[in-house]
Amino acid sequence: MKSSPLQFLIGSLCLLQLSGFGQNTADSTEIIPGNKVLGTRIELSTDINYGSTNLTNKFIEKLLFGGRINDEMKDEGIGNINKKSRFGVELNYDIKYVNLTDTLFQKLPDYNYYVGFGSYSNVSAAYSKDLFSTAFYGNKQFENQTAELGNSSFISTKFEKITIGLISKDNKTSYGVSLIIGDRLNSLNFKKANMFTHTDGTKIDMDYEGTIQLSDNENPGTFMSFTGAGLGLDYSKELYNHRLTVTNFGFSIWSKNSRYSSTEKQYEFEGVEIDNILKVTGEELRENALELLPELEDKPIVSLLPTIFTINRVMNDSVEWQPTYGVRYKLLSNYLPYANAGVIYKVNQHFWVRGAAAYGGYAGLRAELGIYANYKHFNAGVESLNVTGMFMENGNGNGLQLFFNATF
């Protein structure tokens, strides 16, 4: 049976790009007791999370790590889609050195400086029911019909950053400027993609409008590859017991072997012998996807960074019980607005626990749990960003955040 080009695009993005790296989260450092002011502070943090609004953990884990996805699992995924569903994976980590004694600029005596390094990876998709069904069952089901595959987006990004910044001595305000080192940008945005399959299944008509941006196809997006380069800004401000944080506000320029297409056209093509993206090799997916894409031109690409905005309530570490809540949004990442709300309990002077309900990002309603410790000049914490997903096959994602601060 013949299939649509969108089938190969989905396969290429979701199966190939995910192999390049191993949900949402609020800034959990807000609920760690205040750092001791000594000479140097080292901060480490890691986020690993994935989720979907229509796929269960059983399906996601087989998609990411391998395994048979049977028809029952596919049908369940299709049945959970309303107008549009989402899927996403994030892997971020940061390390920061803060000098607590050197002002760096004599005219800014109330600020110390910091130097940081971070890495950010994200694969995400937003898709219609017809597109998801075509990806896993081919286009035979739409024989002599039009499948609406548009209003869909697939994005894969990976970059590192080297940051220098200023932080106020009371830890309430910080500014950072970063050199962005781009490794990968693959963006496919289909505003319209109406596919008509002829009765014999050997011919397909496509009414298409969309934009495609692909970084260097000769570079797999390895660490510090400098496929692209740009500038990023970070900002954080505490005001009225709440903190606003803006991370990675900026742009990147991709000029090495980059390709671009922004077009509206109607065309027809002969299908290729495939009806399930999971039954072909990665090389077959890649070759067929390149054949079926609209014509691409060699052209430098300027892209905005996937900026992250968060607002969180700041913890008062002298209170036994207190509310906690926050919101997060990530640009250009098929990301739903995320919110959480819950409570923090102070077990003793060294330990705190947090429980919250959350919704948004790449997943639906779920529970979160955090445990935090403060001993002398050390702070540490671990958070499950989807407790229900951790213990249930039918959960809609999973996530873990770890962080550690040491002051010397």
mmCIF file of C-alpha atoms in Angstrom:
data_model
loop_
_atom_site.group_PDB
_atom_site.id
_atom_site.type_symbol
_atom_site.label_atom_id
_atom_site.label_comp_id
_atom_site.label_asym_id
_atom_site.label_seq_id
_atom_site.Cartn_x
_atom_site.Cartn_y
_atom_site.Cartn_z
ATOM 1 C CA MET A 1 0.000 0.000 0.000
ATOM 2 C CA LYS A 2 1.171 3.514 -0.722
ATOM 3 C CA SER A 3 1.565 6.168 1.916
ATOM 4 C CA SER A 4 1.777 9.918 2.250
ATOM 5 C CA PRO A 5 4.929 12.030 2.619
ATOM 6 C CA LEU A 6 3.728 13.108 6.031
ATOM 7 C CA GLN A 7 4.171 9.526 7.181
ATOM 8 C CA PHE A 8 7.859 9.711 6.393
ATOM 9 C CA LEU A 9 8.211 13.159 7.928
ATOM 10 C CA ILE A 10 6.691 11.956 11.165
ATOM 11 C CA GLY A 11 8.915 8.921 11.174
ATOM 12 C CA SER A 12 12.049 10.870 10.380
ATOM 13 C CA LEU A 13 11.411 13.377 13.140
ATOM 14 C CA CYS A 14 10.019 11.201 15.904
ATOM 15 C CA LEU A 15 12.248 8.168 15.393
ATOM 16 C CA LEU A 16 15.499 9.613 14.065
ATOM 17 C CA GLN A 17 15.733 12.885 15.990
ATOM 18 C CA LEU A 18 14.913 11.276 19.323
ATOM 19 C CA SER A 19 18.014 9.165 18.961
ATOM 20 C CA GLY A 20 20.113 12.330 19.282
ATOM 21 C CA PHE A 21 19.661 12.541 23.060
ATOM 22 C CA GLY A 22 18.838 10.410 25.921
ATOM 23 C CA GLN A 23 7.675 18.060 31.056
ATOM 24 C CA ASN A 24 7.523 20.809 32.159
ATOM 25 C CA THR A 25 9.034 22.037 35.403
ATOM 26 C CA ALA A 26 8.873 25.116 37.506
ATOM 27 C CA ASP A 27 12.089 26.584 38.930
ATOM 28 C CA SER A 28 12.465 24.323 41.956
ATOM 29 C CA THR A 29 15.332 26.315 43.407
ATOM 30 C CA GLU A 30 12.611 28.612 44.691
ATOM 31 C CA ILE A 31 11.690 26.150 47.409
ATOM 32 C CA ILE A 32 15.218 25.498 48.607
ATOM 33 C CA PRO A 33 16.126 27.461 51.760
ATOM 34 C CA GLY A 34 18.363 30.467 51.227
ATOM 35 C CA ASN A 35 22.032 29.990 50.345
ATOM 36 C CA LYS A 36 24.695 30.918 52.875
ATOM 37 C CA VAL A 37 26.753 33.910 51.790
ATOM 38 C CA LEU A 38 30.347 32.733 51.685
ATOM 39 C CA GLY A 39 32.866 33.039 48.838
ATOM 40 C CA THR A 40 31.760 30.691 46.052
ATOM 41 C CA ARG A 41 28.578 28.885 45.107
ATOM 42 C CA ILE A 42 28.303 25.981 42.653
ATOM 43 C CA GLU A 43 24.842 25.172 41.248
ATOM 44 C CA LEU A 44 23.946 22.025 39.293
ATOM 45 C CA SER A 45 20.549 21.100 37.842
ATOM 46 C CA THR A 46 19.129 18.500 35.440
ATOM 47 C CA ASP A 47 15.673 18.027 33.899
ATOM 48 C CA ILE A 48 14.670 14.855 32.061
ATOM 49 C CA ASN A 49 11.020 14.581 31.104
ATOM 50 C CA TYR A 50 8.569 13.459 28.443
ATOM 51 C CA GLY A 51 4.825 13.434 28.031
ATOM 52 C CA SER A 52 1.856 13.286 25.693
ATOM 53 C CA THR A 53 -1.774 14.357 25.728
ATOM 54 C CA ASN A 54 -2.970 11.191 23.957
ATOM 55 C CA LEU A 55 -0.281 8.503 24.379
ATOM 56 C CA THR A 56 0.178 6.302 27.426
ATOM 57 C CA ASN A 57 3.554 5.595 28.999
ATOM 58 C CA LYS A 58 3.431 2.078 27.592
ATOM 59 C CA PHE A 59 3.213 3.504 24.063
ATOM 60 C CA ILE A 60 5.781 6.288 24.649
ATOM 61 C CA GLU A 61 8.393 3.989 26.144
ATOM 62 C CA LYS A 62 8.151 1.578 23.200
ATOM 63 C CA LEU A 63 8.421 4.507 20.790
ATOM 64 C CA LEU A 64 11.494 5.911 22.548
ATOM 65 C CA PHE A 65 13.302 2.768 23.610
ATOM 66 C CA GLY A 66 12.035 0.137 21.198
ATOM 67 C CA GLY A 67 9.360 -2.559 21.288
ATOM 68 C CA ARG A 68 6.261 -3.672 19.444
ATOM 69 C CA ILE A 69 3.404 -1.188 19.241
ATOM 70 C CA ASN A 70 0.350 -3.303 18.501
ATOM 71 C CA ASP A 71 -2.914 -2.219 16.881
ATOM 72 C CA GLU A 72 -4.687 -2.010 20.241
ATOM 73 C CA MET A 73 -2.178 0.562 21.468
ATOM 74 C CA LYS A 74 -2.429 2.524 18.208
ATOM 75 C CA ASP A 75 -6.239 2.555 18.352
ATOM 76 C CA GLU A 76 -6.147 3.765 21.947
ATOM 77 C CA GLY A 77 -3.830 6.612 20.944
ATOM 78 C CA ILE A 78 -6.110 7.596 18.059
ATOM 79 C CA GLY A 79 -9.179 7.441 20.286
ATOM 80 C CA ASN A 80 -7.613 9.850 22.809
ATOM 81 C CA ILE A 81 -7.112 12.620 20.225
ATOM 82 C CA ASN A 82 -9.672 15.403 20.033
ATOM 83 C CA LYS A 83 -8.788 18.193 17.571
ATOM 84 C CA LYS A 84 -5.049 18.077 18.222
ATOM 85 C CA SER A 85 -2.638 16.229 20.487
ATOM 86 C CA ARG A 86 0.928 16.815 21.611
ATOM 87 C CA PHE A 87 4.046 14.846 22.383
ATOM 88 C CA GLY A 88 7.355 16.137 23.711
ATOM 89 C CA VAL A 89 10.703 15.195 25.244
ATOM 90 C CA GLU A 90 13.071 17.543 27.082
ATOM 91 C CA LEU A 91 16.592 17.065 28.387
ATOM 92 C CA ASN A 92 18.226 20.108 29.985
ATOM 93 C CA TYR A 93 21.170 20.530 32.328
ATOM 94 C CA ASP A 94 23.025 23.532 33.755
ATOM 95 C CA ILE A 95 26.099 24.217 35.845
ATOM 96 C CA LYS A 96 26.854 27.634 37.325
ATOM 97 C CA TYR A 97 29.783 29.137 39.232
ATOM 98 C CA VAL A 98 28.846 32.173 41.347
ATOM 99 C CA ASN A 99 31.542 34.411 42.836
ATOM 100 C CA LEU A 100 30.059 35.857 46.015
ATOM 101 C CA THR A 101 32.864 38.326 46.759
ATOM 102 C CA ASP A 102 33.838 39.932 43.421
ATOM 103 C CA THR A 103 31.574 42.661 42.037
ATOM 104 C CA LEU A 104 33.296 42.558 38.605
ATOM 105 C CA PHE A 105 32.013 46.088 37.885
ATOM 106 C CA GLN A 106 32.947 48.763 40.445
ATOM 107 C CA LYS A 107 29.902 50.821 39.461
ATOM 108 C CA LEU A 108 27.647 47.902 40.475
ATOM 109 C CA PRO A 109 28.797 47.112 44.037
ATOM 110 C CA ASP A 110 25.553 45.317 44.899
ATOM 111 C CA TYR A 111 26.089 42.636 42.230
ATOM 112 C CA ASN A 112 28.395 39.637 42.048
ATOM 113 C CA TYR A 113 29.145 37.769 38.840
ATOM 114 C CA TYR A 114 28.544 34.220 37.675
ATOM 115 C CA VAL A 115 29.676 31.984 34.807
ATOM 116 C CA GLY A 116 27.547 29.130 33.538
ATOM 117 C CA PHE A 117 27.222 26.369 30.976
ATOM 118 C CA GLY A 118 24.000 24.703 29.854
ATOM 119 C CA SER A 119 22.678 22.227 27.324
ATOM 120 C CA TYR A 120 19.078 22.132 26.035
ATOM 121 C CA SER A 121 17.464 19.411 23.900
ATOM 122 C CA ASN A 122 13.822 19.199 22.859
ATOM 123 C CA VAL A 123 11.804 17.092 20.418
ATOM 124 C CA SER A 124 8.099 17.896 20.147
ATOM 125 C CA ALA A 125 5.097 17.370 17.895
ATOM 126 C CA ALA A 126 1.541 18.650 17.599
ATOM 127 C CA TYR A 127 -0.672 16.589 15.296
ATOM 128 C CA SER A 128 -4.243 15.924 14.177
ATOM 129 C CA LYS A 129 -6.087 12.606 14.441
ATOM 130 C CA ASP A 130 -5.809 12.068 10.674
ATOM 131 C CA LEU A 131 -2.068 12.647 10.736
ATOM 132 C CA PHE A 132 -1.475 10.280 13.662
ATOM 133 C CA SER A 133 -3.642 7.619 12.049
ATOM 134 C CA THR A 134 -1.811 7.980 8.722
ATOM 135 C CA ALA A 135 1.553 7.661 10.432
ATOM 136 C CA PHE A 136 0.722 4.261 11.941
ATOM 137 C CA TYR A 137 -1.813 2.790 9.489
ATOM 138 C CA GLY A 138 -0.899 4.385 6.162
ATOM 139 C CA ASN A 139 -3.321 6.100 3.786
ATOM 140 C CA LYS A 140 -5.399 3.079 2.666
ATOM 141 C CA GLN A 141 -8.031 3.978 5.272
ATOM 142 C CA PHE A 142 -8.577 7.298 3.448
ATOM 143 C CA GLU A 143 -9.112 5.756 0.008
ATOM 144 C CA ASN A 144 -11.224 8.121 -2.103
ATOM 145 C CA GLN A 145 -11.254 10.556 0.849
ATOM 146 C CA THR A 146 -9.350 13.643 1.972
ATOM 147 C CA ALA A 147 -7.296 13.361 5.142
ATOM 148 C CA GLU A 148 -6.653 16.640 6.958
ATOM 149 C CA LEU A 149 -3.027 16.455 8.032
ATOM 150 C CA GLY A 150 -2.386 20.177 8.503
ATOM 151 C CA ASN A 151 -2.341 22.387 11.585
ATOM 152 C CA SER A 152 0.598 20.234 12.680
ATOM 153 C CA SER A 153 4.137 20.996 13.764
ATOM 154 C CA PHE A 154 7.315 18.981 14.385
ATOM 155 C CA ILE A 155 10.339 20.574 16.027
ATOM 156 C CA SER A 156 13.707 19.177 17.106
ATOM 157 C CA THR A 157 16.263 21.523 18.683
ATOM 158 C CA LYS A 158 19.541 21.094 20.514
ATOM 159 C CA PHE A 159 22.016 23.738 21.628
ATOM 160 C CA GLU A 160 24.529 24.622 24.323
ATOM 161 C CA LYS A 161 25.234 27.995 25.907
ATOM 162 C CA ILE A 162 28.113 29.657 27.723
ATOM 163 C CA THR A 163 26.863 32.399 30.040
ATOM 164 C CA ILE A 164 28.316 35.272 32.005
ATOM 165 C CA GLY A 165 26.041 37.299 34.241
ATOM 166 C CA LEU A 166 25.405 39.371 37.310
ATOM 167 C CA ILE A 167 23.445 38.412 40.417
ATOM 168 C CA SER A 168 22.459 40.720 43.251
ATOM 169 C CA LYS A 169 23.898 40.021 46.678
ATOM 170 C CA ASP A 170 20.412 39.391 48.063
ATOM 171 C CA ASN A 171 19.815 36.797 45.267
ATOM 172 C CA LYS A 172 16.661 38.637 44.143
ATOM 173 C CA THR A 173 17.812 39.822 40.697
ATOM 174 C CA SER A 174 20.055 38.364 38.009
ATOM 175 C CA TYR A 175 21.000 39.074 34.395
ATOM 176 C CA GLY A 176 22.866 36.801 32.006
ATOM 177 C CA VAL A 177 24.235 36.995 28.451
ATOM 178 C CA SER A 178 24.988 33.763 26.591
ATOM 179 C CA LEU A 179 26.843 32.599 23.519
ATOM 180 C CA ILE A 180 24.532 30.072 21.858
ATOM 181 C CA ILE A 181 26.170 27.057 20.195
ATOM 182 C CA GLY A 182 23.610 25.469 17.885
ATOM 183 C CA ASP A 183 23.733 21.721 17.233
ATOM 184 C CA ARG A 184 20.397 20.962 15.568
ATOM 185 C CA LEU A 185 17.278 22.683 14.234
ATOM 186 C CA ASN A 186 14.682 20.647 12.337
ATOM 187 C CA SER A 187 11.341 22.422 12.121
ATOM 188 C CA LEU A 188 8.362 21.371 9.998
ATOM 189 C CA ASN A 189 5.240 23.494 10.292
ATOM 190 C CA PHE A 190 2.282 22.364 8.167
ATOM 191 C CA LYS A 191 -0.403 25.048 8.159
ATOM 192 C CA LYS A 192 -2.372 23.041 5.597
ATOM 193 C CA ALA A 193 -1.825 19.528 4.239
ATOM 194 C CA ASN A 194 -4.977 18.044 2.731
ATOM 195 C CA MET A 195 -4.225 14.620 1.232
ATOM 196 C CA PHE A 196 -6.590 12.888 -1.204
ATOM 197 C CA THR A 197 -5.948 9.205 -1.892
ATOM 198 C CA HIS A 198 -7.243 7.866 -5.211
ATOM 199 C CA THR A 199 -9.283 4.690 -5.295
ATOM 200 C CA ASP A 200 -6.463 2.394 -6.394
ATOM 201 C CA GLY A 201 -4.169 3.806 -3.721
ATOM 202 C CA THR A 202 -1.278 4.399 -6.106
ATOM 203 C CA LYS A 203 -1.779 8.143 -6.542
ATOM 204 C CA ILE A 204 -2.111 10.928 -3.986
ATOM 205 C CA ASP A 205 -3.008 14.601 -4.406
ATOM 206 C CA MET A 206 -1.720 17.068 -1.837
ATOM 207 C CA ASP A 207 -2.914 20.618 -1.132
ATOM 208 C CA TYR A 208 -0.033 21.947 0.942
ATOM 209 C CA GLU A 209 1.009 25.126 2.737
ATOM 210 C CA GLY A 210 3.891 25.068 5.170
ATOM 211 C CA THR A 211 7.388 26.015 6.269
ATOM 212 C CA ILE A 212 10.397 23.746 6.659
ATOM 213 C CA GLN A 213 13.705 24.659 8.315
ATOM 214 C CA LEU A 214 16.546 22.138 8.434
ATOM 215 C CA SER A 215 20.025 22.725 9.807
ATOM 216 C CA ASP A 216 23.167 21.023 8.498
ATOM 217 C CA ASN A 217 22.100 17.585 7.214
ATOM 218 C CA GLU A 218 25.744 16.456 7.168
ATOM 219 C CA ASN A 219 26.059 16.975 10.920
ATOM 220 C CA PRO A 220 24.009 14.721 13.231
ATOM 221 C CA GLY A 221 23.775 17.432 15.903
ATOM 222 C CA THR A 222 26.626 16.323 18.093
ATOM 223 C CA PHE A 223 27.762 18.137 21.217
ATOM 224 C CA MET A 224 29.190 21.660 20.634
ATOM 225 C CA SER A 225 29.031 21.225 16.838
ATOM 226 C CA PHE A 226 28.602 24.964 16.052
ATOM 227 C CA THR A 227 26.152 24.168 13.259
ATOM 228 C CA GLY A 228 24.551 27.429 14.353
ATOM 229 C CA ALA A 229 25.491 30.314 16.628
ATOM 230 C CA GLY A 230 23.594 33.082 18.342
ATOM 231 C CA LEU A 231 22.916 35.174 21.422
ATOM 232 C CA GLY A 232 20.709 34.500 24.441
ATOM 233 C CA LEU A 233 19.599 36.502 27.478
ATOM 234 C CA ASP A 234 18.516 35.305 30.928
ATOM 235 C CA TYR A 235 16.673 37.330 33.554
ATOM 236 C CA SER A 236 15.315 36.638 37.033
ATOM 237 C CA LYS A 237 13.516 38.949 39.463
ATOM 238 C CA GLU A 238 11.932 38.340 42.864
ATOM 239 C CA LEU A 239 9.097 40.704 43.759
ATOM 240 C CA TYR A 240 6.315 40.387 46.350
ATOM 241 C CA ASN A 241 7.291 36.800 47.234
ATOM 242 C CA HIS A 242 7.110 35.698 43.603
ATOM 243 C CA ARG A 243 9.880 35.156 41.080
ATOM 244 C CA LEU A 244 9.758 35.789 37.350
ATOM 245 C CA THR A 245 12.387 33.951 35.304
ATOM 246 C CA VAL A 246 13.112 34.283 31.588
ATOM 247 C CA THR A 247 15.554 31.728 30.141
ATOM 248 C CA ASN A 248 17.075 31.649 26.633
ATOM 249 C CA PHE A 249 15.506 34.765 25.158
ATOM 250 C CA GLY A 250 17.372 35.244 21.897
ATOM 251 C CA PHE A 251 18.157 33.841 18.454
ATOM 252 C CA SER A 252 20.471 31.568 16.514
ATOM 253 C CA ILE A 253 21.768 31.780 12.934
ATOM 254 C CA TRP A 254 22.146 28.523 10.982
ATOM 255 C CA SER A 255 24.282 29.089 7.884
ATOM 256 C CA LYS A 256 26.197 25.837 7.316
ATOM 257 C CA ASN A 257 24.374 23.579 4.803
ATOM 258 C CA SER A 258 20.986 24.775 6.067
ATOM 259 C CA ARG A 259 17.856 24.344 3.928
ATOM 260 C CA TYR A 260 14.586 26.223 3.901
ATOM 261 C CA SER A 261 11.163 26.122 2.285
ATOM 262 C CA SER A 262 8.078 28.273 2.727
ATOM 263 C CA THR A 263 5.529 27.519 0.064
ATOM 264 C CA GLU A 264 1.889 26.939 -0.846
ATOM 265 C CA LYS A 265 1.277 24.484 -3.650
ATOM 266 C CA GLN A 266 -0.766 21.604 -4.978
ATOM 267 C CA TYR A 267 0.982 18.521 -6.332
ATOM 268 C CA GLU A 268 0.574 14.806 -6.870
ATOM 269 C CA PHE A 269 2.939 11.892 -6.480
ATOM 270 C CA GLU A 270 3.178 8.135 -6.602
ATOM 271 C CA GLY A 271 3.178 6.475 -3.197
ATOM 272 C CA VAL A 272 5.973 4.345 -1.811
ATOM 273 C CA GLU A 273 5.772 0.808 -0.471
ATOM 274 C CA ILE A 274 5.162 1.360 3.231
ATOM 275 C CA ASP A 275 2.138 1.494 5.498
ATOM 276 C CA ASN A 276 3.699 1.667 8.958
ATOM 277 C CA ILE A 277 6.605 3.901 9.997
ATOM 278 C CA LEU A 278 7.752 1.279 12.495
ATOM 279 C CA LYS A 279 8.393 -1.350 9.795
ATOM 280 C CA VAL A 280 11.184 0.365 7.881
ATOM 281 C CA THR A 281 14.789 1.247 8.573
ATOM 282 C CA GLY A 282 15.914 4.735 9.529
ATOM 283 C CA GLU A 283 17.789 5.064 6.235
ATOM 284 C CA GLU A 284 14.631 4.243 4.228
ATOM 285 C CA LEU A 285 12.697 6.857 6.181
ATOM 286 C CA ARG A 286 15.369 9.476 5.558
ATOM 287 C CA GLU A 287 15.681 8.827 1.822
ATOM 288 C CA ASN A 288 11.947 8.767 1.149
ATOM 289 C CA ALA A 289 11.282 11.836 3.280
ATOM 290 C CA LEU A 290 13.855 13.841 1.289
ATOM 291 C CA GLU A 291 12.236 12.748 -1.981
ATOM 292 C CA LEU A 292 8.743 13.757 -0.898
ATOM 293 C CA LEU A 293 9.505 17.081 0.779
ATOM 294 C CA PRO A 294 8.666 20.262 -1.132
ATOM 295 C CA GLU A 295 11.714 21.633 -2.916
ATOM 296 C CA LEU A 296 14.194 23.099 -0.440
ATOM 297 C CA GLU A 297 16.637 25.899 -1.101
ATOM 298 C CA ASP A 298 20.060 26.362 0.447
ATOM 299 C CA LYS A 299 19.570 29.407 2.605
ATOM 300 C CA PRO A 300 20.774 30.666 6.025
ATOM 301 C CA ILE A 301 18.120 30.414 8.715
ATOM 302 C CA VAL A 302 17.541 32.825 11.595
ATOM 303 C CA SER A 303 15.477 31.183 14.324
ATOM 304 C CA LEU A 304 14.258 32.332 17.713
ATOM 305 C CA LEU A 305 15.309 30.295 20.724
ATOM 306 C CA PRO A 306 12.695 28.247 22.606
ATOM 307 C CA THR A 307 12.437 30.820 25.407
ATOM 308 C CA ILE A 308 11.148 29.605 28.780
ATOM 309 C CA PHE A 309 9.006 31.845 31.030
ATOM 310 C CA THR A 310 8.229 30.876 34.634
ATOM 311 C CA ILE A 311 6.499 32.556 37.580
ATOM 312 C CA ASN A 312 6.699 30.847 40.983
ATOM 313 C CA ARG A 313 5.772 31.586 44.549
ATOM 314 C CA VAL A 314 8.913 31.914 46.704
ATOM 315 C CA MET A 315 9.105 29.743 49.778
ATOM 316 C CA ASN A 316 9.341 31.118 53.311
ATOM 317 C CA ASP A 317 11.614 28.567 55.006
ATOM 318 C CA SER A 318 10.471 29.540 58.508
ATOM 319 C CA VAL A 319 6.845 28.443 57.920
ATOM 320 C CA GLU A 320 5.741 24.862 58.634
ATOM 321 C CA TRP A 321 2.885 24.692 56.082
ATOM 322 C CA GLN A 322 2.547 26.962 53.081
ATOM 323 C CA PRO A 323 1.056 26.958 49.574
ATOM 324 C CA THR A 324 3.153 26.527 46.454
ATOM 325 C CA TYR A 325 2.191 27.295 42.871
ATOM 326 C CA GLY A 326 3.741 28.272 39.567
ATOM 327 C CA VAL A 327 3.237 28.602 35.833
ATOM 328 C CA ARG A 328 5.564 27.888 32.895
ATOM 329 C CA TYR A 329 5.474 28.404 29.146
ATOM 330 C CA LYS A 330 7.981 27.524 26.446
ATOM 331 C CA LEU A 331 7.953 29.192 23.039
ATOM 332 C CA LEU A 332 8.259 27.381 19.701
ATOM 333 C CA SER A 333 8.021 23.931 21.282
ATOM 334 C CA ASN A 334 4.393 22.751 20.807
ATOM 335 C CA TYR A 335 4.045 23.436 24.519
ATOM 336 C CA LEU A 336 0.763 23.971 26.373
ATOM 337 C CA PRO A 337 0.725 26.509 29.229
ATOM 338 C CA TYR A 338 1.689 24.624 32.386
ATOM 339 C CA ALA A 339 0.493 25.281 35.950
ATOM 340 C CA ASN A 340 0.943 23.570 39.303
ATOM 341 C CA ALA A 341 -0.476 24.127 42.781
ATOM 342 C CA GLY A 342 0.072 22.331 46.069
ATOM 343 C CA VAL A 343 1.592 22.567 49.543
ATOM 344 C CA ILE A 344 5.048 22.510 51.145
ATOM 345 C CA TYR A 345 5.604 20.962 54.572
ATOM 346 C CA LYS A 346 8.672 21.685 56.701
ATOM 347 C CA VAL A 347 9.618 18.370 58.333
ATOM 348 C CA ASN A 348 12.420 19.912 60.401
ATOM 349 C CA GLN A 349 15.117 22.532 59.994
ATOM 350 C CA HIS A 350 16.876 20.411 57.337
ATOM 351 C CA PHE A 351 14.071 18.759 55.308
ATOM 352 C CA TRP A 352 11.043 19.863 53.282
ATOM 353 C CA VAL A 353 8.519 17.931 51.196
ATOM 354 C CA ARG A 354 6.250 19.220 48.438
ATOM 355 C CA GLY A 355 3.128 17.767 46.855
ATOM 356 C CA ALA A 356 1.272 19.366 43.963
ATOM 357 C CA ALA A 357 -1.160 18.776 41.141
ATOM 358 C CA ALA A 358 -0.080 19.895 37.655
ATOM 359 C CA TYR A 359 -1.507 20.242 34.169
ATOM 360 C CA GLY A 360 -0.115 21.299 30.792
ATOM 361 C CA GLY A 361 3.185 21.246 28.982
ATOM 362 C CA TYR A 362 3.154 17.975 27.050
ATOM 363 C CA ALA A 363 0.902 15.996 29.387
ATOM 364 C CA GLY A 364 -2.456 16.097 31.136
ATOM 365 C CA LEU A 365 -3.436 16.146 34.796
ATOM 366 C CA ARG A 366 -0.858 14.554 37.081
ATOM 367 C CA ALA A 367 0.719 14.639 40.548
ATOM 368 C CA GLU A 368 4.173 15.942 41.475
ATOM 369 C CA LEU A 369 6.313 15.170 44.517
ATOM 370 C CA GLY A 370 9.517 16.802 45.768
ATOM 371 C CA ILE A 371 11.955 16.195 48.646
ATOM 372 C CA TYR A 372 14.552 18.832 49.595
ATOM 373 C CA ALA A 373 17.385 19.036 52.087
ATOM 374 C CA ASN A 374 19.579 21.786 53.528
ATOM 375 C CA TYR A 375 22.590 20.956 55.684
ATOM 376 C CA LYS A 376 25.204 23.560 56.534
ATOM 377 C CA HIS A 377 26.402 24.921 53.174
ATOM 378 C CA PHE A 378 24.726 22.300 50.957
ATOM 379 C CA ASN A 379 21.277 22.249 49.361
ATOM 380 C CA ALA A 380 19.892 19.341 47.345
ATOM 381 C CA GLY A 381 16.576 18.178 45.983
ATOM 382 C CA VAL A 382 14.835 15.611 43.818
ATOM 383 C CA GLU A 383 11.458 15.991 42.160
ATOM 384 C CA SER A 384 9.201 13.609 40.323
ATOM 385 C CA LEU A 385 7.360 15.756 37.796
ATOM 386 C CA ASN A 386 4.791 13.032 37.124
ATOM 387 C CA VAL A 387 4.305 10.660 40.052
ATOM 388 C CA THR A 388 1.278 9.028 38.439
ATOM 389 C CA GLY A 389 3.290 8.361 35.285
ATOM 390 C CA MET A 390 6.126 6.846 37.304
ATOM 391 C CA PHE A 391 3.927 4.039 38.673
ATOM 392 C CA MET A 392 1.212 3.625 36.019
ATOM 393 C CA GLU A 393 1.562 2.209 32.494
ATOM 394 C CA ASN A 394 -1.468 4.257 31.500
ATOM 395 C CA GLY A 395 0.081 7.471 32.783
ATOM 396 C CA ASN A 396 0.789 10.226 30.269
ATOM 397 C CA GLY A 397 4.467 10.944 30.851
ATOM 398 C CA ASN A 398 7.353 10.871 33.255
ATOM 399 C CA GLY A 399 9.930 13.298 34.531
ATOM 400 C CA LEU A 400 12.707 13.808 37.028
ATOM 401 C CA GLN A 401 14.562 16.892 38.209
ATOM 402 C CA LEU A 402 17.742 16.841 40.310
ATOM 403 C CA PHE A 403 19.666 19.788 41.681
ATOM 404 C CA PHE A 404 22.519 20.492 44.074
ATOM 405 C CA ASN A 405 24.011 23.728 45.426
ATOM 406 C CA ALA A 406 27.176 24.042 47.479
ATOM 407 C CA THR A 407 28.525 27.237 49.047
ATOM 408 C CA PHE A 408 32.187 27.475 50.088
#
